[in-house]
Amino acid sequence: MILGITTVTIDSIVMLGYTSLASQMGRYIRSDRVMGRINKLFGSMFVGCGALLAAAKS
């Protein structure tokens, strides 16, 4: 019982912090320049993961 209450409490605090940070970062991310950089970053990460997967299968 105590373990469950502790888990829910810690999880709630973490999620509150996460949503607070996300709401603050939302204003910054709306910039076209920032979105372009984020898209390039995640696109490169997907290409890298694909290359690793292809190398692992061969």
Short mmCIF file of N, CA and C in Angstrom, two decimals:
data_model
loop_
_atom_site.label_atom_id
_atom_site.label_comp_id
_atom_site.label_asym_id
_atom_site.label_seq_id
_atom_site.Cartn_x
_atom_site.Cartn_y
_atom_site.Cartn_z
N MET A 1 0.82 -1.20 0.00
CA MET A 1 0.00 0.00 0.00
C MET A 1 0.86 1.26 0.00
N ILE A 2 1.86 1.28 0.89
CA ILE A 2 2.74 2.45 0.98
C ILE A 2 3.56 2.59 -0.30
N LEU A 3 4.00 1.47 -0.85
CA LEU A 3 4.77 1.51 -2.09
C LEU A 3 3.93 2.09 -3.24
N GLY A 4 2.67 1.72 -3.30
CA GLY A 4 1.77 2.24 -4.33
C GLY A 4 1.53 3.73 -4.18
N ILE A 5 1.31 4.18 -2.98
CA ILE A 5 1.10 5.62 -2.73
C ILE A 5 2.36 6.40 -3.08
N THR A 6 3.51 5.87 -2.71
CA THR A 6 4.78 6.53 -3.02
C THR A 6 4.99 6.62 -4.53
N THR A 7 4.71 5.54 -5.23
CA THR A 7 4.87 5.53 -6.68
C THR A 7 3.95 6.55 -7.35
N VAL A 8 2.71 6.59 -6.95
CA VAL A 8 1.75 7.53 -7.53
C VAL A 8 2.17 8.97 -7.23
N THR A 9 2.63 9.23 -6.02
CA THR A 9 3.05 10.58 -5.63
C THR A 9 4.26 11.02 -6.45
N ILE A 10 5.27 10.20 -6.52
CA ILE A 10 6.48 10.53 -7.28
C ILE A 10 6.15 10.71 -8.76
N ASP A 11 5.34 9.82 -9.31
CA ASP A 11 4.95 9.91 -10.71
C ASP A 11 4.17 11.20 -10.98
N SER A 12 3.29 11.57 -10.08
CA SER A 12 2.52 12.80 -10.25
C SER A 12 3.43 14.02 -10.24
N ILE A 13 4.40 14.05 -9.35
CA ILE A 13 5.34 15.17 -9.29
C ILE A 13 6.17 15.25 -10.57
N VAL A 14 6.65 14.12 -11.04
CA VAL A 14 7.45 14.10 -12.27
C VAL A 14 6.61 14.55 -13.46
N MET A 15 5.39 14.06 -13.57
CA MET A 15 4.53 14.45 -14.70
C MET A 15 4.14 15.92 -14.64
N LEU A 16 3.95 16.45 -13.45
CA LEU A 16 3.66 17.87 -13.30
C LEU A 16 4.85 18.71 -13.78
N GLY A 17 6.04 18.31 -13.40
CA GLY A 17 7.24 19.00 -13.86
C GLY A 17 7.41 18.90 -15.36
N TYR A 18 7.13 17.72 -15.91
CA TYR A 18 7.25 17.51 -17.34
C TYR A 18 6.27 18.38 -18.12
N THR A 19 5.04 18.44 -17.69
CA THR A 19 4.04 19.25 -18.40
C THR A 19 4.33 20.74 -18.23
N SER A 20 4.84 21.14 -17.09
CA SER A 20 5.22 22.54 -16.88
C SER A 20 6.35 22.93 -17.82
N LEU A 21 7.35 22.09 -17.93
CA LEU A 21 8.47 22.35 -18.84
C LEU A 21 8.00 22.37 -20.29
N ALA A 22 7.13 21.45 -20.65
CA ALA A 22 6.62 21.39 -22.02
C ALA A 22 5.82 22.63 -22.37
N SER A 23 5.05 23.15 -21.45
CA SER A 23 4.26 24.35 -21.73
C SER A 23 5.16 25.57 -21.91
N GLN A 24 6.24 25.63 -21.15
CA GLN A 24 7.18 26.74 -21.30
C GLN A 24 7.98 26.62 -22.59
N MET A 25 8.36 25.40 -22.95
CA MET A 25 9.14 25.19 -24.17
C MET A 25 8.28 25.36 -25.42
N GLY A 26 6.97 25.24 -25.29
CA GLY A 26 6.08 25.37 -26.44
C GLY A 26 6.21 26.72 -27.11
N ARG A 27 6.41 27.76 -26.34
CA ARG A 27 6.57 29.10 -26.91
C ARG A 27 7.86 29.19 -27.71
N TYR A 28 8.90 28.56 -27.22
CA TYR A 28 10.20 28.59 -27.89
C TYR A 28 10.21 27.73 -29.15
N ILE A 29 9.54 26.60 -29.10
CA ILE A 29 9.55 25.65 -30.22
C ILE A 29 8.74 26.15 -31.41
N ARG A 30 7.83 27.06 -31.21
CA ARG A 30 6.98 27.53 -32.31
C ARG A 30 7.74 28.31 -33.37
N SER A 31 8.96 28.70 -33.09
CA SER A 31 9.79 29.41 -34.05
C SER A 31 10.12 28.47 -35.22
N ASP A 32 10.02 28.99 -36.46
CA ASP A 32 10.32 28.16 -37.63
C ASP A 32 11.77 27.69 -37.63
N ARG A 33 12.67 28.54 -37.16
CA ARG A 33 14.09 28.18 -37.13
C ARG A 33 14.33 27.02 -36.17
N VAL A 34 13.73 27.09 -35.00
CA VAL A 34 13.90 26.03 -34.00
C VAL A 34 13.26 24.74 -34.49
N MET A 35 12.08 24.83 -35.08
CA MET A 35 11.42 23.62 -35.59
C MET A 35 12.25 22.96 -36.69
N GLY A 36 12.88 23.78 -37.54
CA GLY A 36 13.75 23.22 -38.58
C GLY A 36 14.91 22.46 -37.98
N ARG A 37 15.51 23.01 -36.94
CA ARG A 37 16.63 22.33 -36.29
C ARG A 37 16.18 21.03 -35.62
N ILE A 38 15.03 21.08 -34.98
CA ILE A 38 14.51 19.87 -34.32
C ILE A 38 14.21 18.79 -35.35
N ASN A 39 13.60 19.18 -36.47
CA ASN A 39 13.30 18.21 -37.53
C ASN A 39 14.58 17.59 -38.08
N LYS A 40 15.61 18.39 -38.28
CA LYS A 40 16.90 17.86 -38.78
C LYS A 40 17.52 16.91 -37.76
N LEU A 41 17.45 17.28 -36.49
CA LEU A 41 18.01 16.43 -35.44
C LEU A 41 17.32 15.07 -35.40
N PHE A 42 15.99 15.08 -35.33
CA PHE A 42 15.27 13.81 -35.24
C PHE A 42 15.33 13.02 -36.54
N GLY A 43 15.38 13.71 -37.67
CA GLY A 43 15.55 13.01 -38.94
C GLY A 43 16.88 12.29 -38.98
N SER A 44 17.94 12.95 -38.52
CA SER A 44 19.26 12.32 -38.46
C SER A 44 19.27 11.14 -37.51
N MET A 45 18.56 11.28 -36.40
CA MET A 45 18.49 10.17 -35.45
C MET A 45 17.78 8.96 -36.07
N PHE A 46 16.70 9.20 -36.82
CA PHE A 46 16.00 8.09 -37.47
C PHE A 46 16.88 7.42 -38.52
N VAL A 47 17.62 8.22 -39.29
CA VAL A 47 18.53 7.65 -40.29
C VAL A 47 19.61 6.84 -39.59
N GLY A 48 20.15 7.34 -38.50
CA GLY A 48 21.16 6.60 -37.75
C GLY A 48 20.63 5.29 -37.19
N CYS A 49 19.41 5.33 -36.67
CA CYS A 49 18.80 4.09 -36.16
C CYS A 49 18.57 3.09 -37.28
N GLY A 50 18.16 3.58 -38.44
CA GLY A 50 17.98 2.70 -39.59
C GLY A 50 19.28 2.08 -40.03
N ALA A 51 20.35 2.87 -40.02
CA ALA A 51 21.66 2.34 -40.40
C ALA A 51 22.13 1.28 -39.40
N LEU A 52 21.93 1.54 -38.12
CA LEU A 52 22.30 0.55 -37.11
C LEU A 52 21.48 -0.74 -37.25
N LEU A 53 20.21 -0.59 -37.54
CA LEU A 53 19.37 -1.76 -37.72
C LEU A 53 19.79 -2.56 -38.95
N ALA A 54 20.11 -1.85 -40.04
CA ALA A 54 20.57 -2.53 -41.26
C ALA A 54 21.90 -3.24 -41.01
N ALA A 55 22.80 -2.62 -40.25
CA ALA A 55 24.08 -3.24 -39.96
C ALA A 55 23.91 -4.45 -39.04
N ALA A 56 22.97 -4.39 -38.14
CA ALA A 56 22.75 -5.50 -37.20
C ALA A 56 22.14 -6.71 -37.90
N LYS A 57 21.32 -6.47 -38.92
CA LYS A 57 20.66 -7.57 -39.62
C LYS A 57 21.57 -8.27 -40.61
N SER A 58 22.62 -7.59 -41.08
CA SER A 58 23.48 -8.21 -42.11
C SER A 58 24.65 -8.96 -41.55
#
